[in-house]
Every structure is written in structure tokens, then in C-alpha cells.
Amino acid sequence: MREQLLASEQRWAEALARVRPQQRQSARNLVHYLALRSQDLRELQTRLGWLGLSSLGRAESHVLAAVDKLLGLLHRLTGQRWTDRSPEEPASSVSGPQRLREHTTALLGPAQHDRDVRIMVTLPSEAATDPGLVRELISAGMDVARINCAHDDATAWTAMARHVRRAAKAAQREVKILMDLGGPKIRTGALPPGPAVLRLKPRRDALGFAVQPARLRLLPADRLPDLREVQGSVQVDPDWLQRLRVGTQIGLTDARGKPRRLLVVETGRAGAVAETLQSCYLTPEVALGVKGRHGHKVHVTYPGGIAPLPGALTLYPGDMLQLVADADAAPPAQTLCMACTLPEVLAQVRVGERVWFDDGRIGGVVRQATPHALAVEIVQARASGERLMPDKGINFPDSELHLPALTAQDRQDLRTVARVADLVGLSFVQSPADVQALLQALQGLGGRPVGVVLKIETLRGFENLPELMLAAMAAPAAGVMIARGDLAVECGYERLAEVQEEILCCAEAAHMPVIWATQVLENLARTGLPSRAEISDASMGVRAECVMLNKGPFITDAIRTLDDILRRMASHQHKKAPLLRALRAWQSAEAPASARSAAGCRGHRHTVAPDPSAPRP
């Protein structure tokens, strides 16, 4: 086994030569790990365990040293001589983890007290104009601010970075800035908009009785409708609006031909509010009528400012969807058709390969393929149908797509990265050439040293991970992001746990920090209430060096909750190794049952009792 580890360095000699000298030993250890894991060691692990020796299950950070230690012990047990070979080892059980800590600090900044795992937060667009929001995020525990270059523009990104720097300086903390390049995103194209219709829907109880009326705000034609209204608002003729009084009834026949009445409950300079206890569908063709003072003449207006519904296709199992390069040259209107935003990929897809839409919600198989169109049979969708809307992701997990990781827009965005960012996220990276292209582009721009984060989002990126990490070791600092959303679609949800486990181990062997990303505490950030499953998922993030949260109305609550989870788990888990901290919630077996029962009741709320060595319970 030892000979195989050393021989592997010759096979990887060309890639090792391109690594920065400071990363050379880490690169050697990665190569040794790949050689170690190229064979099935399970039987050997069992036999070593019988002898009470290490089973190599925690050798990621110091592979050759772990093998040498086993060889030394086996020689001693069998009475044979053994010569210490420590000088030949690129990393020891002490220096390997130490290198990982140093590389993590270089990429992600210093750790907070009692929390080694950093917290990364995606900044919302409001962070460009609201420095107070940024201060709240840093105060809650944000260590790395993520700017998504798929949204906003260079002016907004620069403002966000400026607010982060100022808030971090005021908090006397170092907060790194990651700018995430958009990359060659493959998405569904535009569709014709749907009809302009506004649905008024009262709230009903379990028996179907209306318990809260639907509300409609009526505005003069010179005022824009407020799209944030819970039910909606429309524009009407100002003279007609002046006729409304509290108690006035507005008669109409809605878009379905149903007679309806709206009761005016508020009037004022800003318009009026009407309510109804019946469902009602308004379109610009629906006449709104009120009777005159004497009840003879009916005054009519038509609602304006009703936004059209977004275009969408409803797909059922067995449907045939035409995925085309040019929507203008689409098949007849009765055919289900959707354009692709990167039409050049269509020529690289073959018959029989799978296609996933909208984060894997809709699945299909290519039945016919031409350079300009794919006929995709829908094989995964609910029997009641799934709506496919524009600007949704498309994944081709079986296809070998040749796309540059850096688009023209990415190269333009790199100018801002070189000025304001500490690290850059390379989206949809698939080959070492993609990494080299990024490093060359950054070098050409000059500016401050920028670390590189490899976003593993595709099956091909996962399969090429070792080569990608070796290529990234030419950067000032490097790390890996497990982008679990796209990766789950590409490799299959049932395989995601296995894939992220392999990425964690491979990155530890390279002494490279890992960012655990996508859907962490997502319900909490969006709604303010976490699910049980996502709390358990967040606790597993302690095995990475950084956990990423996405934006949401309750993001500060999510940061504080994640901070608390990571601090608690730090005393129970480090990477793959469980830490045997004393558990004081249960008394010793010698204690009387009544004492154990009382202790259990007292300790029920906190599984782990306060420990003097820990700052928090």
C-alpha cells in the first residue's frame, strides 16, 4: 500500500508541478488519499480493528503518516525492526489538520470565539442601500458576505461591499466578501404572458363559509396599482371614483359570467376600498357599474392596471415538450414548446439522455434530437400536472456539455471582483481548464489577491474534483462549495448524501476548506419557523468549515440559530470524528433509579449540562 501511495505521485507529477509551493505538501497528501481509496479496504479495516489498531478511517489529512504508523506498530508487534520515515511524510496527524486551519483562515478569515465553522450569508439587494441591514447581519454572526452576481449590477455590488467593510470595521471584526459569478446558466426561455386577470378570493372556514372578505383597492387612473396588495388594486376613472360612498354597491359580471356585488367600505383622497364575500375574477373587459343618485342611470368604468399572469406551461406525464433554440421558429401553437437560454447546448445532447427542469421538479427523456431542438418526453411530474415557468433551471446530467465556465458577462464582472472582493465563486466549474482560465483572467486584471471557491454543481464537476482542486492550488487561497441544489438534481437526490460525504473527505485530504451550501435553514429564513429536518441538516454543517445561508425576511433569526447550533455541536463533532465530551444529563449507573429519574427530568430541556470549559450551555 505504501509503495502505491508513493507511485501515485509520478502519475500526478504534471498537476503537482503547477501547484503553489505553499500547497505542495497538501497536494501530495491528496494524491496519496486518491491512491488509498482506489481499493476496497473494508476487510483490512476489520482485521486492523481486531488488533485494536487504527482502521485508517480518519486518515484523510495525513494519509502516508497514518500508513507509516500502522507499519511501525505491526513491525513492533511481530518483533521486526522499523525505521522512522517521518521526513518523507507530507503531513502528520498534527500538521495536516493545522494546514487545514491555516488554509481556512486564509480563505474565509479568522474564526469566532468557540465557533470554528464560519457562517456565510447571501446579501439581498437591499444591502446596497441599507447599511443598517448589513450591520444587523454582522452583529448576528455573519463571517462571510456573499454577493450573487446573477442579480443586481456592479454599482450595487460595490455599495454592498462598502457597507460590509464599514460595518466590519465598526464591529472590530474581519468579514470576507465572496462574489459569486453567474456562469453559463441553462434556463427556460420567455413565454407569452398569460391573460390579465385579478382574482379576489375571500377567506373561508373548514365548511366553506366565507369568514373574511376579499378586499379590492380602487385607485384613480393616474396612480399606479400597488402590486404588494394582499388581494389587489386596480385603476378606475376618477369621475366614476368620486361617485363612491361608504355603503355603495358596485355591480359586475366577472370573467366567468358570474354576477357579483362589491361593497364600498372605505373612501378617501387616495381612492376607495371595496369588499366581497364571493370569489371574483376581474379582467380589463369587466364593467364596474354603480347606480346614480335616483337609481335610474348606471355609471360604468373598466378596471385598468391589471398585470398579466406570467406565462407557463402545464406538463403532465407522457407529454412531449419541444425544447428549442429559437422561440420565434417554434412549432405550431398547439405544441408544447419552450426555448432554451443557451441554445448551443442542444446540439450536444443525445437521444435517451435525461433532462430535469426547475430543480428536478419535472423530469424528461430526450426522444428526438436535432442541433436546434429536442423532443423531451415528460416522465416525472404529478398526475395533476406541473407548471413550468420561464427562467427555471435546466439540467442535463447524462450529457457531456462543453461550455466555458467563464461567460462574457463573467469576465466583465471580474473587474468588480478584482476591486472589491476577497474571494470569487466559480460556478458550474467542470475541468481544470476552467480554473486556469479564471486565474489567468484575474492575473490580467491585477488588483488584490483573490481566493477561489470551486462550486461543485454538476456531475462532471464532481467526477473531476481532484483535478479541479489541484488546479485551484495555484491560487492564493482555495476552497470547495458543495452546491447541493444543482448537485442533487445532477447526481440524484438518493445519492446526494454519498456524494457530499466523498467531497468532504477529498477536500480534507487536500487541506481545503468546504462551504456547505443550499437550503440550510431555508424555512426559518423565509417564514421564521424551522422544520425539524433542517435543524438536523444544519447540525451536520459542523463537518464543513463554512455553512451558507440564503437571504430571507427572517435571515437574522436564521444566523443566530445556526450560530447556536454550531457552537453546541462543536463539542460533539470535529469533521468525521465524534468528540467524547462528558454527558452530565444522565447520572452514573450506580445512582439510584429515583435519582437518575430526577436528574433526567432536570436535564430534559438541555441534553448537555453546562460545562465549565464551554462558554455556553
Coordinates of C-alpha atoms in Angstrom, one line a residue:
M1 CA 0.0 0.0 0.0
R2 CA 2.8 2.4 0.9
E3 CA 4.5 1.8 -2.4
Q4 CA 1.3 2.5 -4.2
L5 CA 0.9 5.9 -2.4
L6 CA 4.4 6.9 -3.5
A7 CA 4.0 5.7 -7.0
S8 CA 0.8 7.8 -7.4
E9 CA 2.9 11.0 -7.2
Q10 CA 4.5 10.0 -10.5
R11 CA 1.2 9.7 -12.2
W12 CA 0.1 13.1 -11.0
A13 CA 3.5 14.8 -11.5
E14 CA 2.3 17.3 -14.1
A15 CA -0.5 18.5 -11.9
L16 CA 1.6 18.7 -8.8
A17 CA 4.2 20.8 -10.6
R18 CA 1.6 23.6 -11.2
V19 CA 0.7 23.8 -7.5
R20 CA 2.0 26.7 -5.5
P21 CA 5.0 25.7 -3.3
Q22 CA 3.0 26.5 -0.1
Q23 CA 0.4 24.0 -1.2
R24 CA 2.7 21.3 -2.5
Q25 CA 2.5 19.1 0.6
S26 CA -1.2 19.3 0.7
A27 CA -1.4 18.3 -2.9
R28 CA 0.9 15.3 -2.3
N29 CA -1.4 14.2 0.6
L30 CA -4.5 14.5 -1.7
V31 CA -2.8 12.3 -4.3
H32 CA -2.0 9.7 -1.6
Y33 CA -5.6 9.7 -0.5
L34 CA -6.8 9.1 -4.0
A35 CA -4.4 6.1 -4.2
L36 CA -5.6 4.8 -0.8
R37 CA -9.3 5.0 -1.8
S38 CA -8.7 3.3 -5.2
Q39 CA -9.1 -0.1 -3.5
D40 CA -11.7 -1.6 -1.1
L41 CA -10.2 -1.5 2.4
R42 CA -13.2 -2.8 4.4
E43 CA -11.8 -6.3 5.1
L44 CA -8.4 -4.8 6.1
Q45 CA -10.2 -2.3 8.4
T46 CA -11.9 -5.1 10.2
R47 CA -8.7 -7.1 10.7
L48 CA -6.9 -4.0 12.0
G49 CA -9.8 -3.3 14.4
W50 CA -9.4 -6.8 15.8
L51 CA -5.9 -5.8 16.8
G52 CA -7.0 -2.6 18.4
L53 CA -5.2 -0.6 15.7
S54 CA -6.3 2.4 13.6
S55 CA -8.6 1.3 10.7
L56 CA -7.5 4.3 8.6
G57 CA -11.0 5.7 8.9
R58 CA -9.6 9.1 9.9
A59 CA -6.5 9.3 7.8
E60 CA -7.7 11.9 5.3
S61 CA -5.5 14.8 6.5
H62 CA -2.3 12.6 6.9
V63 CA -2.5 9.5 4.7
L64 CA 1.1 8.5 4.4
A65 CA 1.8 9.2 8.1
A66 CA -1.2 7.0 9.1
V67 CA 0.1 4.1 7.0
D68 CA 3.6 4.5 8.4
K69 CA 2.3 4.5 11.9
L70 CA 0.4 1.3 11.2
L71 CA 3.5 -0.3 9.7
G72 CA 5.6 0.7 12.7
L73 CA 3.1 -0.8 15.1
L74 CA 2.8 -4.0 13.1
H75 CA 6.6 -4.4 12.9
R76 CA 6.9 -3.9 16.7
L77 CA 4.1 -6.5 17.3
T78 CA 5.9 -9.0 15.2
G79 CA 9.3 -8.3 16.6
Q80 CA 10.8 -6.7 13.4
R81 CA 12.9 -3.6 13.0
W82 CA 11.3 -0.4 11.8
T83 CA 12.9 2.8 10.7
D84 CA 11.0 6.1 11.3
R85 CA 10.1 7.6 8.0
S86 CA 8.5 10.9 9.2
P87 CA 10.7 13.1 7.0
E88 CA 9.1 11.5 3.9
E89 CA 5.6 12.3 5.0
P90 CA 3.9 15.4 3.6
A91 CA 1.6 15.7 6.7
S92 CA 1.3 14.3 10.2
S93 CA -1.8 13.9 12.4
V94 CA -0.8 17.3 13.8
S95 CA 0.4 19.2 10.8
G96 CA -2.4 18.0 8.5
P97 CA -5.3 19.5 10.5
Q98 CA -3.1 22.5 11.2
R99 CA -2.7 23.2 7.5
L100 CA -6.4 22.9 7.0
R101 CA -7.0 25.5 9.7
E102 CA -4.4 27.8 8.2
H103 CA -5.9 27.5 4.7
T104 CA -9.4 28.1 6.1
T105 CA -8.3 31.3 7.8
A106 CA -6.5 32.5 4.6
L107 CA -9.7 31.9 2.6
L108 CA -12.6 32.7 5.0
G109 CA -11.0 34.8 7.6
P110 CA -10.5 34.2 11.4
A111 CA -12.9 32.0 13.3
Q112 CA -15.1 33.4 16.0
H113 CA -14.6 32.5 19.7
D114 CA -15.9 29.0 20.4
R115 CA -17.1 28.6 16.8
D116 CA -14.6 27.3 14.2
V117 CA -17.3 27.0 11.4
R118 CA -17.8 30.2 9.6
I119 CA -21.3 31.5 8.5
M120 CA -21.7 32.8 5.0
V121 CA -24.9 34.9 4.2
T122 CA -26.2 35.8 0.7
L123 CA -26.8 39.6 0.7
P124 CA -30.2 40.7 -0.5
S125 CA -30.5 43.6 -3.0
E126 CA -31.5 45.9 -0.1
A127 CA -27.9 45.6 1.3
A128 CA -26.8 48.1 -1.4
T129 CA -29.0 50.9 0.0
D130 CA -29.5 49.8 3.7
P131 CA -26.2 49.8 5.7
G132 CA -28.2 49.1 8.8
L133 CA -29.2 45.7 7.4
V134 CA -25.6 44.8 6.9
R135 CA -24.8 45.8 10.4
E136 CA -27.5 43.5 11.7
L137 CA -26.2 40.6 9.7
I138 CA -22.6 41.1 11.1
S139 CA -23.9 41.6 14.6
A140 CA -25.9 38.3 14.3
G141 CA -22.8 36.4 13.4
M142 CA -22.1 36.6 9.6
D143 CA -18.4 35.9 8.8
V144 CA -18.5 36.0 5.0
A145 CA -20.8 38.1 2.9
R146 CA -21.9 36.5 -0.4
I147 CA -22.8 38.7 -3.4
N148 CA -24.6 36.9 -6.1
C149 CA -23.5 38.3 -9.5
A150 CA -26.6 36.8 -11.1
H151 CA -28.6 39.7 -9.6
D152 CA -28.2 43.5 -9.4
D153 CA -25.2 45.2 -11.1
A154 CA -21.6 46.5 -10.4
T155 CA -22.8 49.7 -8.8
A156 CA -25.0 47.7 -6.3
W157 CA -22.2 45.2 -5.6
T158 CA -19.7 48.0 -4.9
A159 CA -22.2 49.6 -2.5
M160 CA -22.8 46.3 -0.7
A161 CA -19.0 45.7 -0.3
R162 CA -18.5 49.2 1.0
H163 CA -21.2 48.7 3.6
V164 CA -19.7 45.3 4.7
R165 CA -16.2 46.9 5.1
R166 CA -17.6 49.8 7.2
A167 CA -19.8 47.6 9.4
A168 CA -17.0 45.0 9.9
K169 CA -14.6 47.8 10.9
A170 CA -17.1 49.2 13.4
A171 CA -17.6 45.7 14.9
Q172 CA -13.8 45.2 15.0
R173 CA -14.1 42.0 13.0
E174 CA -12.8 40.8 9.7
V175 CA -15.7 39.9 7.3
K176 CA -14.7 38.4 3.9
I177 CA -16.6 39.2 0.7
L178 CA -17.4 36.4 -1.8
M179 CA -18.6 37.4 -5.3
D180 CA -20.3 34.5 -7.0
L181 CA -20.1 34.6 -10.8
G182 CA -23.3 33.7 -12.6
G183 CA -21.6 31.2 -15.0
P184 CA -23.3 29.6 -18.0
K185 CA -26.7 29.1 -16.6
I186 CA -29.0 27.0 -18.7
R187 CA -32.6 28.1 -18.1
T188 CA -36.0 28.1 -19.7
G189 CA -36.7 31.0 -22.0
A190 CA -39.5 33.5 -22.1
L191 CA -43.2 32.6 -22.8
P192 CA -46.0 34.8 -24.0
P193 CA -47.7 36.3 -20.9
G194 CA -51.0 34.9 -19.7
P195 CA -54.3 36.8 -19.5
A196 CA -54.6 40.0 -17.5
V197 CA -56.7 38.7 -14.6
L198 CA -57.1 39.6 -10.9
R199 CA -58.6 37.0 -8.6
L200 CA -60.4 38.2 -5.5
K201 CA -60.7 35.3 -3.0
P202 CA -62.4 35.6 0.4
R203 CA -61.0 33.5 3.3
R204 CA -63.2 30.5 4.1
D205 CA -63.5 28.1 7.1
A206 CA -63.4 24.4 7.0
L207 CA -67.0 24.2 5.9
G208 CA -66.5 26.6 3.0
F209 CA -68.2 29.6 4.6
A210 CA -66.6 33.0 4.0
V211 CA -65.1 34.3 7.3
Q212 CA -63.1 37.2 5.9
P213 CA -64.0 39.2 2.7
A214 CA -61.7 39.8 -0.2
R215 CA -60.6 43.4 -0.5
L216 CA -60.1 45.5 -3.6
R217 CA -58.5 48.9 -3.7
L218 CA -59.8 51.3 -6.3
L219 CA -57.3 54.0 -7.4
P220 CA -57.6 56.9 -9.8
A221 CA -56.2 56.3 -13.2
D222 CA -53.2 58.5 -12.6
R223 CA -52.0 56.4 -9.7
L224 CA -50.1 53.1 -10.3
P225 CA -51.6 49.9 -8.7
D226 CA -49.7 48.6 -5.7
L227 CA -48.6 45.1 -6.5
R228 CA -47.9 44.4 -2.9
E229 CA -51.6 44.5 -2.0
V230 CA -52.7 41.2 -0.4
Q231 CA -55.7 40.9 -2.8
G232 CA -55.0 43.6 -5.4
S233 CA -55.7 47.1 -6.7
V234 CA -57.0 48.5 -10.0
Q235 CA -57.2 51.9 -11.7
V236 CA -60.6 53.4 -12.5
D237 CA -62.0 56.6 -14.0
P238 CA -61.5 59.4 -11.4
D239 CA -65.0 60.9 -12.1
W240 CA -66.6 57.5 -11.5
L241 CA -64.5 57.1 -8.4
Q242 CA -65.9 60.3 -7.0
R243 CA -69.4 58.8 -7.0
L244 CA -68.5 56.1 -4.5
R245 CA -69.6 56.4 -0.9
V246 CA -69.3 54.0 2.0
G247 CA -72.1 51.6 1.5
T248 CA -72.2 51.9 -2.3
Q249 CA -72.7 48.7 -4.1
I250 CA -70.7 48.0 -7.3
G251 CA -72.3 45.6 -9.7
L252 CA -70.4 43.5 -12.2
T253 CA -70.4 40.2 -14.2
D254 CA -67.0 38.7 -13.7
A255 CA -64.8 37.0 -16.3
R256 CA -66.6 33.7 -15.8
G257 CA -70.1 35.2 -16.3
K258 CA -70.9 35.2 -12.6
P259 CA -73.0 38.1 -11.2
R260 CA -71.1 39.7 -8.3
R261 CA -71.5 42.7 -5.9
L262 CA -68.7 44.7 -4.2
L263 CA -69.5 46.8 -1.1
V264 CA -67.5 50.0 -0.7
V265 CA -66.2 50.1 2.9
E266 CA -63.6 53.0 2.7
T267 CA -63.3 56.2 0.7
G268 CA -60.8 59.0 0.7
R269 CA -58.4 61.1 -1.3
A270 CA -56.3 58.0 -2.1
G271 CA -59.2 56.2 -3.6
A272 CA -61.7 53.6 -2.2
V273 CA -61.7 50.0 -0.8
A274 CA -64.5 47.5 -1.7
E275 CA -65.1 44.1 -0.2
T276 CA -66.9 40.9 -1.3
L277 CA -67.7 37.6 0.3
Q278 CA -67.7 35.8 -3.1
S279 CA -64.8 34.8 -5.4
C280 CA -64.5 37.1 -8.3
Y281 CA -62.3 37.3 -11.4
L282 CA -61.6 40.8 -12.8
T283 CA -60.2 41.5 -16.3
P284 CA -59.9 44.8 -18.2
E285 CA -63.2 43.9 -20.1
V286 CA -65.3 43.5 -16.9
A287 CA -67.6 46.5 -16.5
L288 CA -67.9 48.0 -13.0
G289 CA -71.3 49.8 -12.5
V290 CA -72.8 52.0 -9.8
K291 CA -76.3 53.4 -9.9
G292 CA -76.9 57.1 -10.0
R293 CA -78.5 59.2 -7.2
H294 CA -82.0 58.3 -8.1
G295 CA -81.2 54.7 -9.0
H296 CA -82.1 55.0 -12.7
K297 CA -78.8 55.6 -14.5
V298 CA -75.9 53.2 -14.2
H299 CA -72.4 54.7 -14.4
V300 CA -69.8 52.3 -15.7
T301 CA -66.0 52.1 -15.7
Y302 CA -63.5 49.4 -16.6
P303 CA -60.6 48.3 -14.3
G304 CA -57.1 49.1 -15.5
G305 CA -53.6 48.3 -14.3
I306 CA -54.3 44.5 -14.0
A307 CA -51.0 42.8 -14.6
P308 CA -51.0 39.7 -16.9
L309 CA -50.3 36.4 -15.4
P310 CA -46.8 35.1 -16.1
G311 CA -46.6 32.7 -19.0
A312 CA -46.4 29.0 -18.0
L313 CA -46.7 25.5 -19.5
T314 CA -48.7 22.8 -17.6
L315 CA -46.9 19.5 -18.2
Y316 CA -48.3 16.0 -17.5
P317 CA -46.6 12.6 -17.6
G318 CA -46.4 11.4 -21.2
D319 CA -46.5 15.0 -22.7
M320 CA -43.9 15.7 -25.4
L321 CA -42.1 19.0 -24.8
Q322 CA -40.2 20.7 -27.6
L323 CA -37.1 22.4 -26.2
V324 CA -36.0 24.7 -29.0
A325 CA -33.1 27.1 -29.7
D326 CA -35.3 29.9 -31.2
A327 CA -38.8 30.5 -29.8
D328 CA -39.7 32.5 -32.9
A329 CA -39.2 29.4 -35.0
A330 CA -41.2 27.2 -32.7
P331 CA -43.7 24.5 -33.8
P332 CA -47.4 25.3 -34.1
A333 CA -49.2 26.9 -31.1
Q334 CA -50.9 23.7 -30.1
T335 CA -47.5 22.1 -29.5
L336 CA -45.9 22.4 -26.0
C337 CA -42.8 24.4 -26.7
M338 CA -40.1 26.1 -24.5
A339 CA -37.0 28.0 -25.6
C340 CA -33.5 27.3 -24.0
T341 CA -31.4 30.3 -23.0
L342 CA -28.2 28.6 -24.1
P343 CA -29.2 27.1 -27.4
E344 CA -25.7 25.8 -28.2
V345 CA -26.2 23.0 -25.7
L346 CA -29.0 21.4 -27.7
A347 CA -26.5 20.1 -30.3
Q348 CA -24.6 18.4 -27.5
V349 CA -27.5 16.3 -26.2
R350 CA -28.2 12.8 -27.4
V351 CA -31.3 10.7 -27.6
G352 CA -32.0 8.7 -24.4
E353 CA -30.4 11.3 -22.1
R354 CA -32.3 12.8 -19.2
V355 CA -33.4 16.4 -18.8
W356 CA -34.5 18.0 -15.5
F357 CA -36.4 21.2 -15.1
D358 CA -36.9 23.6 -12.2
D359 CA -34.6 22.0 -9.6
G360 CA -35.6 18.5 -10.5
R361 CA -39.4 19.0 -10.1
I362 CA -40.0 17.9 -13.7
G363 CA -38.1 15.2 -15.4
G364 CA -37.9 14.0 -19.0
V365 CA -36.0 11.9 -21.5
V366 CA -34.9 13.0 -25.0
R367 CA -36.7 11.1 -27.6
Q368 CA -35.6 13.0 -30.7
A369 CA -32.6 15.4 -31.1
T370 CA -31.6 17.9 -33.8
P371 CA -29.0 20.7 -33.5
H372 CA -31.8 23.2 -32.9
A373 CA -34.5 21.3 -31.0
L374 CA -35.1 18.4 -28.6
A375 CA -38.3 16.4 -28.2
V376 CA -38.5 15.6 -24.5
E377 CA -41.0 13.1 -23.1
I378 CA -42.1 14.1 -19.6
V379 CA -41.6 11.1 -17.4
Q380 CA -41.7 12.7 -13.9
A381 CA -44.5 15.1 -13.0
R382 CA -47.5 14.9 -10.8
A383 CA -50.6 13.3 -12.3
S384 CA -52.4 16.6 -11.8
G385 CA -49.7 18.5 -13.8
E386 CA -46.7 20.7 -13.1
R387 CA -46.4 24.3 -14.2
L388 CA -43.1 25.1 -15.9
M389 CA -42.4 28.8 -16.0
P390 CA -39.7 31.0 -17.6
D391 CA -36.2 31.4 -16.1
K392 CA -36.2 28.0 -14.4
G393 CA -33.0 25.8 -14.4
I394 CA -32.5 23.0 -16.9
N395 CA -30.0 20.2 -16.1
F396 CA -28.6 17.6 -18.5
P397 CA -27.0 15.1 -16.1
D398 CA -26.2 12.5 -18.7
S399 CA -24.8 14.9 -21.3
E400 CA -21.2 15.9 -21.8
L401 CA -21.6 19.6 -22.3
H402 CA -18.7 21.7 -23.5
L403 CA -19.3 25.2 -22.2
P404 CA -16.8 27.7 -20.9
A405 CA -17.1 28.3 -17.2
L406 CA -16.4 32.0 -17.8
T407 CA -19.0 33.8 -19.9
A408 CA -18.5 37.2 -21.5
Q409 CA -20.6 38.6 -18.6
D410 CA -18.5 36.8 -16.0
R411 CA -15.3 38.4 -17.5
Q412 CA -16.9 41.8 -17.3
D413 CA -18.0 41.1 -13.6
L414 CA -14.4 40.1 -12.7
R415 CA -13.4 43.7 -13.0
T416 CA -15.5 44.4 -10.0
V417 CA -14.3 41.3 -8.2
A418 CA -10.7 42.3 -8.6
R419 CA -11.5 45.7 -7.0
V420 CA -13.8 44.8 -4.0
A421 CA -13.9 41.0 -3.3
D422 CA -11.7 38.7 -1.2
L423 CA -12.8 35.6 -3.0
V424 CA -14.6 34.6 -6.1
G425 CA -17.0 31.7 -6.7
L426 CA -16.6 29.8 -10.0
S427 CA -20.0 28.5 -11.0
F428 CA -20.5 25.3 -12.9
V429 CA -16.8 24.5 -13.0
Q430 CA -16.1 21.2 -14.8
S431 CA -12.5 21.0 -15.9
P432 CA -9.0 22.2 -14.8
A433 CA -9.0 24.5 -17.9
D434 CA -11.9 26.4 -16.4
V435 CA -9.9 27.1 -13.2
Q436 CA -6.8 28.1 -15.2
A437 CA -8.9 30.5 -17.3
L438 CA -10.2 32.2 -14.2
L439 CA -6.7 32.5 -12.7
Q440 CA -5.4 34.0 -15.9
A441 CA -8.2 36.5 -16.1
L442 CA -7.7 37.6 -12.5
Q443 CA -3.9 37.9 -13.1
G444 CA -4.6 40.1 -16.1
L445 CA -6.7 42.4 -14.1
G446 CA -4.1 42.9 -11.3
G447 CA -5.5 44.2 -8.0
R448 CA -5.7 42.4 -4.7
P449 CA -5.1 38.7 -4.3
V450 CA -8.4 36.8 -4.7
G451 CA -9.2 33.4 -3.3
V452 CA -11.0 30.9 -5.5
V453 CA -14.1 28.8 -4.5
L454 CA -14.9 25.8 -6.7
K455 CA -18.7 25.5 -6.9
I456 CA -19.4 21.8 -7.4
E457 CA -22.8 21.9 -9.1
T458 CA -22.6 19.3 -11.9
L459 CA -21.9 15.6 -12.1
R460 CA -18.9 16.2 -14.3
G461 CA -17.5 18.7 -11.8
F462 CA -17.8 16.1 -9.0
E463 CA -16.1 13.4 -11.1
N464 CA -13.2 15.8 -11.9
L465 CA -13.0 17.2 -8.3
P466 CA -9.4 16.1 -7.6
E467 CA -8.1 17.7 -10.8
L468 CA -10.1 20.8 -10.1
M469 CA -8.6 21.1 -6.5
L470 CA -5.1 20.6 -7.8
A471 CA -5.6 23.4 -10.4
A472 CA -7.1 25.7 -7.7
M473 CA -4.0 25.2 -5.6
A474 CA -2.3 27.7 -7.9
A475 CA -4.5 30.4 -6.4
P476 CA -3.5 32.5 -3.3
A477 CA -6.3 30.5 -1.4
A478 CA -8.9 28.0 -2.5
G479 CA -11.9 26.2 -1.2
V480 CA -14.8 24.0 -2.4
M481 CA -18.6 24.7 -2.2
I482 CA -21.0 21.8 -2.1
A483 CA -23.8 23.4 -4.1
R484 CA -26.4 20.8 -3.1
G485 CA -29.3 22.2 -5.1
D486 CA -28.0 21.6 -8.6
L487 CA -25.8 18.7 -7.5
A488 CA -28.8 16.8 -6.1
V489 CA -30.5 17.2 -9.5
E490 CA -27.4 16.1 -11.4
C491 CA -26.5 13.1 -9.3
G492 CA -29.9 12.2 -8.0
Y493 CA -31.4 13.0 -4.6
E494 CA -30.9 9.5 -3.3
R495 CA -27.1 9.8 -4.0
L496 CA -26.6 13.3 -2.6
A497 CA -25.6 12.2 0.9
E498 CA -22.9 9.8 -0.5
V499 CA -21.6 12.5 -2.9
Q500 CA -21.3 15.2 -0.3
E501 CA -19.5 12.7 2.0
E502 CA -16.9 12.0 -0.7
I503 CA -16.4 15.7 -1.3
L504 CA -15.9 16.4 2.4
C505 CA -13.3 13.6 2.6
C506 CA -11.5 14.6 -0.6
A507 CA -11.3 18.2 0.5
E508 CA -10.0 17.3 3.9
A509 CA -7.2 15.3 2.2
A510 CA -6.3 18.4 0.2
H511 CA -6.4 20.5 3.4
M512 CA -9.0 22.6 1.6
P513 CA -12.0 24.3 3.3
V514 CA -15.5 23.3 2.4
I515 CA -18.6 25.5 2.2
W516 CA -21.8 23.6 3.0
A517 CA -24.5 25.4 0.9
T518 CA -28.1 25.4 -0.4
Q519 CA -31.3 25.2 1.6
V520 CA -29.7 25.4 5.0
L521 CA -32.4 26.6 7.5
E522 CA -34.4 27.8 4.4
N523 CA -37.8 27.6 6.1
L524 CA -36.6 29.6 9.0
A525 CA -35.1 32.3 6.8
R526 CA -38.3 32.5 4.7
T527 CA -41.0 32.0 7.2
G528 CA -39.5 32.4 10.7
L529 CA -40.3 28.7 11.6
P530 CA -37.7 26.0 11.0
S531 CA -38.5 22.4 10.2
R532 CA -37.1 19.5 12.3
A533 CA -35.3 18.1 9.3
E534 CA -33.4 21.3 8.5
I535 CA -32.3 21.7 12.1
S536 CA -30.7 18.2 11.9
D537 CA -29.2 19.2 8.5
A538 CA -27.7 22.4 9.9
S539 CA -26.1 20.4 12.7
M540 CA -24.2 18.3 10.1
G541 CA -22.7 21.5 8.8
V542 CA -20.2 21.3 11.7
R543 CA -18.2 18.9 9.5
A544 CA -17.5 21.7 7.0
E545 CA -15.5 24.9 7.5
C546 CA -18.3 27.2 6.5
V547 CA -22.1 27.0 6.2
M548 CA -24.0 29.2 3.8
L549 CA -27.4 30.8 4.4
N550 CA -29.6 32.3 1.7
K551 CA -31.5 35.5 2.1
G552 CA -35.0 35.8 3.5
P553 CA -37.2 38.1 5.7
F554 CA -36.0 36.2 8.9
I555 CA -32.3 35.9 7.9
T556 CA -31.0 37.3 11.2
D557 CA -33.0 34.7 13.1
A558 CA -31.5 32.0 10.9
I559 CA -28.0 33.3 11.6
R560 CA -28.5 33.3 15.3
T561 CA -30.0 29.9 15.3
L562 CA -27.2 28.5 13.1
D563 CA -24.6 30.2 15.3
D564 CA -26.1 28.4 18.4
I565 CA -26.3 25.0 16.6
L566 CA -22.7 25.2 15.5
R567 CA -21.4 26.2 18.9
R568 CA -23.3 23.3 20.6
M569 CA -22.2 20.8 18.0
A570 CA -18.5 21.9 18.2
S571 CA -18.1 19.9 21.4
H572 CA -19.6 16.7 19.9
Q573 CA -18.1 16.5 16.4
H574 CA -15.0 17.5 14.5
K575 CA -15.0 16.6 10.8
K576 CA -15.8 12.8 10.9
A577 CA -14.6 12.2 14.4
P578 CA -17.1 12.2 17.3
L579 CA -15.8 14.0 20.4
L580 CA -16.5 12.3 23.7
R581 CA -17.4 15.2 25.8
A582 CA -18.8 14.3 29.2
L583 CA -22.6 13.9 29.1
R584 CA -23.9 15.0 32.5
A585 CA -27.6 14.7 31.7
W586 CA -27.5 11.1 32.9
Q587 CA -26.2 10.0 36.3
S588 CA -23.8 7.1 36.6
A589 CA -25.3 3.6 36.6
E590 CA -24.6 3.3 40.3
A591 CA -27.0 6.1 41.2
P592 CA -30.5 5.0 42.5
A593 CA -33.2 4.9 39.8
S594 CA -35.1 7.7 41.6
A595 CA -32.0 9.9 41.4
R596 CA -31.5 9.1 37.8
S597 CA -35.1 9.9 37.1
A598 CA -34.9 13.2 38.8
A599 CA -31.7 14.1 37.0
G600 CA -33.3 13.1 33.7
C601 CA -36.2 15.5 34.4
R602 CA -33.9 18.3 35.4
G603 CA -31.7 17.7 32.3
H604 CA -34.6 17.2 29.8
R605 CA -34.5 20.7 28.4
H606 CA -30.8 20.7 27.8
T607 CA -29.3 17.5 26.6
V608 CA -25.8 18.6 27.7
A609 CA -25.5 20.2 31.1
P610 CA -23.3 23.3 31.5
D611 CA -19.6 22.6 31.3
P612 CA -17.0 25.0 32.8
S613 CA -14.8 24.6 29.7
A614 CA -17.6 25.7 27.4
P615 CA -18.8 29.3 27.3
R616 CA -22.4 28.4 26.6
P617 CA -24.7 25.5 27.7

